[in-house]
Coordinates of C-alpha atoms and ligand atoms in Angstrom, one line a residue:
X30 CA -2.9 25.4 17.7
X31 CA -4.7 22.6 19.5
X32 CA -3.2 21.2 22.9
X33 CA -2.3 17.7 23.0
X34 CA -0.3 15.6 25.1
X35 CA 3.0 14.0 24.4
X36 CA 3.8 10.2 25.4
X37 CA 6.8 8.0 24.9
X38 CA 6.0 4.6 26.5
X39 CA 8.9 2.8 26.5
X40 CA 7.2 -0.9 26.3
X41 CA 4.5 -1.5 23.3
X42 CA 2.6 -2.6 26.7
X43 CA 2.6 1.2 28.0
X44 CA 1.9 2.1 24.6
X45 CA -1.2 0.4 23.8
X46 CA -2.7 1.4 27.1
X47 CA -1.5 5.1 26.4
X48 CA -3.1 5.0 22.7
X49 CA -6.6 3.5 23.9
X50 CA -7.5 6.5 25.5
X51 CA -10.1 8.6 23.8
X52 CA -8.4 11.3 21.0
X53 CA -4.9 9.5 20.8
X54 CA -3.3 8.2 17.9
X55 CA -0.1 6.8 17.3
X56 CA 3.0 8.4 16.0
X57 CA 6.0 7.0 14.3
X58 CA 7.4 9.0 11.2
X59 CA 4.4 11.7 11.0
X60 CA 4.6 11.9 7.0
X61 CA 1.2 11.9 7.0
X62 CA -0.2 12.6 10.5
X63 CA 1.5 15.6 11.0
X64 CA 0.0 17.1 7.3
X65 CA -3.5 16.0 8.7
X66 CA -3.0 17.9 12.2
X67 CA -1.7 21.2 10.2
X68 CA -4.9 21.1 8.3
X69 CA -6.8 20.1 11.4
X70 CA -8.2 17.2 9.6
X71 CA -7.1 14.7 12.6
X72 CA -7.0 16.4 15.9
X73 CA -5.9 14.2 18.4
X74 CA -6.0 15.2 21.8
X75 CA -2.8 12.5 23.0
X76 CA 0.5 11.8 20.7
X77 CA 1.9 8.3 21.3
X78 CA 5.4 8.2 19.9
X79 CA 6.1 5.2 19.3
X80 CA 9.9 5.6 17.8
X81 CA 12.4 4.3 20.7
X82 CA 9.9 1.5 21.3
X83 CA 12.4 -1.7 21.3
X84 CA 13.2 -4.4 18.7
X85 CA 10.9 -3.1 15.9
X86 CA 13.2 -2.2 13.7
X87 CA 14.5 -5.0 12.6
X88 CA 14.3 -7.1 9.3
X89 CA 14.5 -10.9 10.4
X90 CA 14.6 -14.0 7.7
X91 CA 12.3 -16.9 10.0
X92 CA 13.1 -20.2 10.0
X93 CA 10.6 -21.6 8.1
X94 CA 12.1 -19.0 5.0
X95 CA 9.7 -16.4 5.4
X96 CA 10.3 -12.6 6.2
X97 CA 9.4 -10.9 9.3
X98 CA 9.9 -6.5 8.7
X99 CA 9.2 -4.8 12.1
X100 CA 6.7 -1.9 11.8
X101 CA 9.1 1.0 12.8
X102 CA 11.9 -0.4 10.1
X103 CA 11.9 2.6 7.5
X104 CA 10.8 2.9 4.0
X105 CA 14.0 3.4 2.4
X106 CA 16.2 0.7 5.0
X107 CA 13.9 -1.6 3.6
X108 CA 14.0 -1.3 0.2
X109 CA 17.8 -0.7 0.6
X110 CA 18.4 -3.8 1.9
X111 CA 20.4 -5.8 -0.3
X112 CA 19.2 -9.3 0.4
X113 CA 15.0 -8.2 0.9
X114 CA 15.3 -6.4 -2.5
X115 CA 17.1 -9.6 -3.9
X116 CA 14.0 -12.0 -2.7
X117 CA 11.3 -9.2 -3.0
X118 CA 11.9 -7.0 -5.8
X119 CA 8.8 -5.9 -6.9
X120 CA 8.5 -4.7 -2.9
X121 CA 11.3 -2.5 -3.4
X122 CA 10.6 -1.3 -6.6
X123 CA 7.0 -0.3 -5.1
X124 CA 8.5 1.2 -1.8
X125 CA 11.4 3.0 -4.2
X126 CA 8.3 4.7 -6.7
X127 CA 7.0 6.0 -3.6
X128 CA 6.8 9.8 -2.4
X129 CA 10.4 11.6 -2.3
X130 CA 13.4 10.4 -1.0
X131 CA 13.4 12.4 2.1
X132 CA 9.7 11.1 2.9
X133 CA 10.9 8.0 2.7
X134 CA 13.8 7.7 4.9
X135 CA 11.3 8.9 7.6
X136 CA 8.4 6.8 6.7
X137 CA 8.2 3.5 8.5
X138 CA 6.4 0.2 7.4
X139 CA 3.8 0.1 9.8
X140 CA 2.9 4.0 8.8
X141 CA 3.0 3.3 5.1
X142 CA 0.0 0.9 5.9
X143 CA -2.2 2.9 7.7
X144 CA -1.9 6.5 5.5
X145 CA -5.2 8.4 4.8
X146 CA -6.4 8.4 1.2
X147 CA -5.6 11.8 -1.0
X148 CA -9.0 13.0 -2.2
X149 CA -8.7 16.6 -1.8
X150 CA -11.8 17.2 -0.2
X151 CA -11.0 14.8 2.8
X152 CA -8.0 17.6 3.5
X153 CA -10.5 20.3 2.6
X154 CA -11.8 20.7 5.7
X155 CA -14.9 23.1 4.0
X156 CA -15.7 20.1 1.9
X157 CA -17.9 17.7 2.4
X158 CA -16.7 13.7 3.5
X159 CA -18.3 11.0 5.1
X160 CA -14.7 9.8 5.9
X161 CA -13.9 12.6 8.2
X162 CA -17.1 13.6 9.3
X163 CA -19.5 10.5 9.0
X164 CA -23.1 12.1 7.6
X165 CA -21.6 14.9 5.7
X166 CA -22.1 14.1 2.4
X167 CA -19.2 13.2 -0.6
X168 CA -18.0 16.2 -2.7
X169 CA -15.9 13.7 -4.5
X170 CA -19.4 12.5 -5.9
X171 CA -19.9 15.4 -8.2
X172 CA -16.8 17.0 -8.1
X173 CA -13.2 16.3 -9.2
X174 CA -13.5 12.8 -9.2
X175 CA -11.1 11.4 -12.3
X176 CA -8.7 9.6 -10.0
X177 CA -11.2 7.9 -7.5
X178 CA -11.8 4.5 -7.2
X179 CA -13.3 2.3 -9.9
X180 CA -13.6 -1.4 -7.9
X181 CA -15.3 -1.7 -4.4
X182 CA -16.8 1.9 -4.1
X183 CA -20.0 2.7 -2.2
X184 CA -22.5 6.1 -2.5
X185 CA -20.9 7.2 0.7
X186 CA -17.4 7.1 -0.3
X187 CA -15.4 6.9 -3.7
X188 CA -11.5 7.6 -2.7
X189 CA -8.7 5.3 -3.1
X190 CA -5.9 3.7 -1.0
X191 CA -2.5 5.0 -2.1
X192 CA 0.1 3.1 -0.9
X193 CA 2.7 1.7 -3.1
X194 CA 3.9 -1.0 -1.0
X195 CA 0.7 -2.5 0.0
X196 CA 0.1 -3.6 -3.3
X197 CA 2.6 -6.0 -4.0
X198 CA 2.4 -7.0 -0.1
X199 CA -1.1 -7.8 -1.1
X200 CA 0.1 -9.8 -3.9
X201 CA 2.5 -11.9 -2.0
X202 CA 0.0 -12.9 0.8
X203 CA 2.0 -10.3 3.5
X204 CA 0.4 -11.0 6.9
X205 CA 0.0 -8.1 9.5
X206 CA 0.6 -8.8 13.5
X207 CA -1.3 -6.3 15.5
X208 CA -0.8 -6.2 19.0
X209 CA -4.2 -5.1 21.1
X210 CA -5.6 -4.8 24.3
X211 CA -6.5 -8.6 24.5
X212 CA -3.3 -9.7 23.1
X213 CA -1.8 -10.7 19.5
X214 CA -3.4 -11.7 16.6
X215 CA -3.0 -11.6 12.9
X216 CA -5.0 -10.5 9.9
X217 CA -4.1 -10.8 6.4
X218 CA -2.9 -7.5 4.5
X219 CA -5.8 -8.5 2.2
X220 CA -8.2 -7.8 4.9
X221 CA -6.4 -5.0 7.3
X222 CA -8.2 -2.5 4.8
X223 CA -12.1 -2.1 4.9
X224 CA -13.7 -0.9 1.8
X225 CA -16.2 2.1 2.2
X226 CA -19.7 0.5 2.2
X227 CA -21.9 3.3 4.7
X228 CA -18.8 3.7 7.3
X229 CA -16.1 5.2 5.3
X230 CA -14.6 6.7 8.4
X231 CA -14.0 2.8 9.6
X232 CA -11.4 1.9 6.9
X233 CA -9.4 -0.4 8.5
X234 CA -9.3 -3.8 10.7
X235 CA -8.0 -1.6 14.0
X236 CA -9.4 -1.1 16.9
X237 CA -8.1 1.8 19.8
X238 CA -5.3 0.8 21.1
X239 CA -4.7 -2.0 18.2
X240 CA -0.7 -1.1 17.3
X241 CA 0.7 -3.1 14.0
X242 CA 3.9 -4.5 15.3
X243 CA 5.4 -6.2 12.2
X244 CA 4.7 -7.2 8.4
X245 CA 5.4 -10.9 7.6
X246 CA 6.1 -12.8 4.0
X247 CA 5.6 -15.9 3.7
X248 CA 8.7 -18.7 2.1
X249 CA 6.3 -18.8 -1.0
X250 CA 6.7 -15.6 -1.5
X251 CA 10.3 -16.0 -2.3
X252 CA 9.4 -17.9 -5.2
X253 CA 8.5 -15.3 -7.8
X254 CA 11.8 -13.2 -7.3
X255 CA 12.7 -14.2 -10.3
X256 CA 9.6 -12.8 -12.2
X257 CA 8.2 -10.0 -10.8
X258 CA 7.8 -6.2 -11.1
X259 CA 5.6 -3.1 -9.5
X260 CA 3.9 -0.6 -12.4
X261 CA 3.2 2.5 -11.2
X262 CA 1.6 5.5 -13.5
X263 CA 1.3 8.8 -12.3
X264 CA 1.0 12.4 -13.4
X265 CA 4.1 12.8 -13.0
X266 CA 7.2 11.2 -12.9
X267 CA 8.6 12.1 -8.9
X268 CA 6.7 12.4 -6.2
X269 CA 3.2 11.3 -7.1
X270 CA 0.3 9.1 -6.1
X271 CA -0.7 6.3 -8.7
X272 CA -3.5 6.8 -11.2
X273 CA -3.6 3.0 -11.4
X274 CA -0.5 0.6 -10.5
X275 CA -0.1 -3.1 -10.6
X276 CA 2.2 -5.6 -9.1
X277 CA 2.3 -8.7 -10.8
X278 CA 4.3 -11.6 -9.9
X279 CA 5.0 -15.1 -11.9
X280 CA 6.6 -18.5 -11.2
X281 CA 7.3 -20.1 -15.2
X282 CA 8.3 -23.6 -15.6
X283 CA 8.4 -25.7 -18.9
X284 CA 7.0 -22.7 -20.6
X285 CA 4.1 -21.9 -18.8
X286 CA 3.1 -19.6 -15.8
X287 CA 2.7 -22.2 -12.7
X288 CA 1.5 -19.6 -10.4
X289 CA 0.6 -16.2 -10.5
X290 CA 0.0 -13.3 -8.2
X291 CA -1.9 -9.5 -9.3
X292 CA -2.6 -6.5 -7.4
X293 CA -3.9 -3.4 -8.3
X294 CA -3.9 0.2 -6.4
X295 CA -4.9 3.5 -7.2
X296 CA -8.4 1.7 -7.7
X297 CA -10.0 1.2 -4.7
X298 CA -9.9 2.1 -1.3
X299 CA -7.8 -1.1 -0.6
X300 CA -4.9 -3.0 -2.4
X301 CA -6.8 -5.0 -4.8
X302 CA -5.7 -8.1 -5.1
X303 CA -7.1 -10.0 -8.2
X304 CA -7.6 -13.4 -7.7
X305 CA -9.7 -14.1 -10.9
X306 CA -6.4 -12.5 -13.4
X307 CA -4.2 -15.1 -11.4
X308 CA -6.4 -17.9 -11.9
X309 CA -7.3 -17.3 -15.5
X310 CA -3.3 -17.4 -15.6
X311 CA -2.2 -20.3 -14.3
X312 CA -1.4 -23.1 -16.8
X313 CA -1.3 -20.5 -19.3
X314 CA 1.5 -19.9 -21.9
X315 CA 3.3 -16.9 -21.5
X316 CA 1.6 -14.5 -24.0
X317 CA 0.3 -11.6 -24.8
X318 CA -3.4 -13.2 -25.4
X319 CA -3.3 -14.7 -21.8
X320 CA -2.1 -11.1 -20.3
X321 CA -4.9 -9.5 -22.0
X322 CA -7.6 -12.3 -20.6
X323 CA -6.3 -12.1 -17.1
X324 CA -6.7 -8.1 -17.2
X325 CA -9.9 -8.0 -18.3
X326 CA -10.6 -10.9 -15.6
X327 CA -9.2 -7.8 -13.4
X328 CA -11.3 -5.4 -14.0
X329 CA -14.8 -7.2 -14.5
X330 CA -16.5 -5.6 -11.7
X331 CA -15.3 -2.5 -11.9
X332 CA -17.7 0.8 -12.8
X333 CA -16.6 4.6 -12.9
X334 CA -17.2 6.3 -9.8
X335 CA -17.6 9.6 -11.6
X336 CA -15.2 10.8 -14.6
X337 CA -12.4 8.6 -14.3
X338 CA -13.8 5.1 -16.5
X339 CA -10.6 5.7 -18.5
X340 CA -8.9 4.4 -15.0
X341 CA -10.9 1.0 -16.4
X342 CA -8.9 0.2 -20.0
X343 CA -5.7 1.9 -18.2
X344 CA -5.8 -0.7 -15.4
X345 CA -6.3 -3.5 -18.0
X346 CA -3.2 -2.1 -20.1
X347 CA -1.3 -1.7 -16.9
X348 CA -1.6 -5.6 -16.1
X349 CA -0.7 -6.7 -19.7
X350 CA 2.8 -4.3 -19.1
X351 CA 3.4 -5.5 -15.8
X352 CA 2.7 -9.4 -16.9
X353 CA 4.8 -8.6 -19.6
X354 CA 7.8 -7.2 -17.9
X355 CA 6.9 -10.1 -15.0
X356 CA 7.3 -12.8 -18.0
X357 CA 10.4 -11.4 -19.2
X358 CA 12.5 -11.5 -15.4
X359 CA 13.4 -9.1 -13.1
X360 CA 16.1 -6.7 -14.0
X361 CA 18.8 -7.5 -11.7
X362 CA 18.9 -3.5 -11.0
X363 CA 15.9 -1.7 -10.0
X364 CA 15.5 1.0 -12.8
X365 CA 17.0 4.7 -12.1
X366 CA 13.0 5.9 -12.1
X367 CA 11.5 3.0 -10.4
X368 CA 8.0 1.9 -11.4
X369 CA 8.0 4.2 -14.8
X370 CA 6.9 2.5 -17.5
X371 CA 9.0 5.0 -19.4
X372 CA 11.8 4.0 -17.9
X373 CA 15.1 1.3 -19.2
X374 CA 16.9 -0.9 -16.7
X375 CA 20.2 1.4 -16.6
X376 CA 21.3 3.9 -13.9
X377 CA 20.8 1.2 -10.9
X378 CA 19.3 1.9 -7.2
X379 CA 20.7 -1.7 -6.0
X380 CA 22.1 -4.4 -7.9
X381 CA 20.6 -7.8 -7.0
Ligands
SF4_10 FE1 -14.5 12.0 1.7 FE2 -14.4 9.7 0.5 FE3 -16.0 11.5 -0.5 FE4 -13.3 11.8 -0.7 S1 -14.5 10.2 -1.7 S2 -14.8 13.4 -0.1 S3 -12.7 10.8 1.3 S4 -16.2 10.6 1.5

């Protein structure tokens, strides 16, 4: 057992000061923290508990139509919510394909963001990882490697990002406001996660102290309700990461795609957003043909990390499904196994 303190700052003012201190680290629903202190792959020396800090649980529609989701609002409030999942469905679908049902009425939004990859040898504390201990070595490299990352991977590290609800966030141009030591500011959820290059271990816009106060949509996002969907495949059904997943979103009009959004995870160690599949879409008819063109668009720079280039021509046939199912509308209920590709539009989770 190591010794750490407990705080519970009651201002996000006390809270940052509290968390800049060498060692701390921020704690809100512990779904994943909590794992990583059991197997002594985080050790912090100073718990911040951020739970009972004010007004950051709350889901607010802004005046200017976009969406502002407080950090600590939970997983499951969020995709419950009757009138986000109506304007956001492929976010719900995503946060509803997402761990188990008790993990997510404990996970919050600003958590979800910020989990640690899965690669088993970053929780293998007799492994080797530049991620949790900068200089070690990979053991991914040459060793179980088949669901590692295929886009934006370095020598040093190979793992993935797996959050569901990043990617469509990513898709709809989701904004993140962090507050620091010198104040606000704002990053794009495009750029909050840092891909490996030689500092794994640095794999996100944060600095100490830096606490992510709330998640914001913009209007525009509300435009695609009407076609969009999240595609997740796993190995499994319940309760699994993604092997690849896509969240594709469309505006049609007159019989062609106006606008288009695509992100990817389970492919790199960020939500991949893939601005080449939406351009190649735009103007396009709604077909098969231009599905296909936009996925390959996708996946261009992708390489295998290791033994996972199936991960490539899965990806690709992801896209096309989740165009596809984008294309045809949103369900107006949320299928009974959300995110399965396997799975029909009865046995509702929330009716639109
Ligand atoms: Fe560590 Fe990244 Fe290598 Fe996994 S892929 S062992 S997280 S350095």
């Amino acid at each position: 057992m190591n010794a750490f303190d407990y705080i519970r700052p009651a201002t996000i003012a006390d809270a940052i000061a509290a968390a800049s201190a060498p060692g701390a680290a921020y704690l809100a629903g512990g779904t994943n923290l909590l794992d990583l202190m059991k197997g002594r792959i985080a050790q912090p020396t100073r718990l911040v508990d951020i739970c009972r800090l004010p007004g950051l649980d709350r889901i607010d529609t802004l005046p200017d139509g976009g969406v502002r989701i407080g950090a600590l609002v939970r997983n499951a409030d969020l995709a419950h919510d009757r009138d986000f999942a109506r304007d956001f469905p492929a976010i719900a679908e995503a946060l509803l394909s997402g761990a188990s049902a008790q993990l997510r009425n404990a996970a919050t939004v600003g958590g979800n963001l910020l989990q640690q990859t899965r690669c088993a040898y970053f929780y293998d504390v007799a492994s080797a990882c530049n991620k949790r201990t900068p200089g070690t070595g990979c053991d991914a490299r040459d060793g179980d490697n088949r669901l590692h990352a295929v886009l934006g991977w370095s020598e040093h590290c190979i793992a993935t990002h797996p959050s569901d609800f990043c990617v469509p966030l990513a898709a709809l141009d989701a904004v993140v406001e962090i507050e620091g030591r010198n104040g606000r500011r704002e990053v794009a959820l495009e750029t909050l996660h840092r891909l490996p290059g030689a500092t794994p271990e640095q794999d996100s816009a944060l600095a100490p102290g830096d606490l992510i106060v709330a998640v914001r949509l913009p209007a525009t996002a509300r435009t695609f309700a009407a076609h969009e969907r999240y595609l997740k495949v796993r190995e499994r059904t319940s309760y699994a990461f993604a092997v690849v997943s896509a969240a594709a979103a469309l505006t049609i009009a007159d019989g062609k795609i106006t606008a288009a959004r695509l992100a990817l995870g389970g492919v790199a160690a960020k939500p991949w957003r893939a601005r080449e599949a939406e351009a190649a879409l735009a103007g396009a008819t709604p077909s098969r043909t231009a599905y296909e063109r936009a996925a390959q668009a996708a996946l261009v720079g992708a390489t295998p990390s290791g033994d996972n280039a199936f991960k490539i021509e899965l990806a690709q046939r992801i896209i096309v499904r989740a165009l596809s199912l984008a294309a045809a509308g949103t369900p107006d209920r949320v299928p009974a196994l959300p995110a399965s590709p396997f799975s029909s539009a009865t046995g509702a989770v929330h009716v639109l």
